[in-house]
Amino acid sequence: MDATRLRGVLFAGLMVCASAALAQPLPPSRPDPSPPAADHRSPDQLRKEVLERMRALRAWRIVEGLKLDEATSARLFPILARYDERELAIAGERHDILHELGPMTDAAHPDDARITAAINRLLANRAKQRALEDDRIKDLRKVLTPAQQAKLVMLLPRLEREFARWVHEVAGSHGHGEDEP
């Protein structure tokens, strides 16, 4: 790897990771999911650290996959970070709606009006997610070449699937069931 690409990779990591994660080397192909046995971090802290590692891995994979230079990385990663926060909020809403729907449908006498309202909120949530994805693509197109755009629109869903599979594997290995369809 030449010095310019290496600087781009390092800069991308700096743009995405929190200061604690910066002290660590670039992540392996999969972050280590299991904390040490004597770990006393809260579940929220662990979740935050896993998110940061996943973002760092995503940044590294994007820089490598798109062969980004330092200047493009500096413009790209703030855009991704801005959309990450909005995606997390939408995912949280979706999670809440799905957990609300379960007991409603399992009730002895399901309340059709409440179920319909929840389904409508779920559909609105999905529309927000799609609009957010479209907006993200529009913003990313401003800083990437057409070839990089094409590579990114193929790479991001693959990374998201890999991360989702990894999270489900880790949750399964720790005895947690799946709570979303």
Coordinates of N, CA, C and O in Angstrom, one line a residue, residues 3 5 32 42 126 136 138 156:
A3 N 2.0 5.3 0.4 CA 1.9 6.2 1.6 C 0.7 7.0 1.5 O 0.0 7.3 2.5
R5 N -2.3 6.3 0.2 CA -3.5 5.4 0.5 C -3.4 5.1 2.0 O -4.5 5.1 2.7
D32 N -13.6 -8.2 17.3 CA -13.7 -9.2 18.4 C -15.0 -8.9 19.2 O -15.1 -7.9 19.8
S42 N -20.8 -1.3 30.9 CA -22.3 -1.4 30.8 C -22.6 -1.9 29.4 O -21.9 -1.7 28.5
R126 N -40.6 2.9 7.4 CA -39.9 2.4 6.2 C -39.7 3.5 5.1 O -38.7 3.6 4.4
R136 N -28.8 10.2 1.4 CA -27.4 9.8 1.6 C -26.7 9.6 0.3 O -25.6 10.1 0.1
K138 N -27.5 10.9 -2.6 CA -27.4 12.2 -3.3 C -26.2 13.0 -2.7 O -25.4 13.6 -3.5
L156 N -21.9 -0.9 0.3 CA -22.6 -0.6 1.6 C -23.6 -1.6 1.9 O -23.6 -2.1 3.1

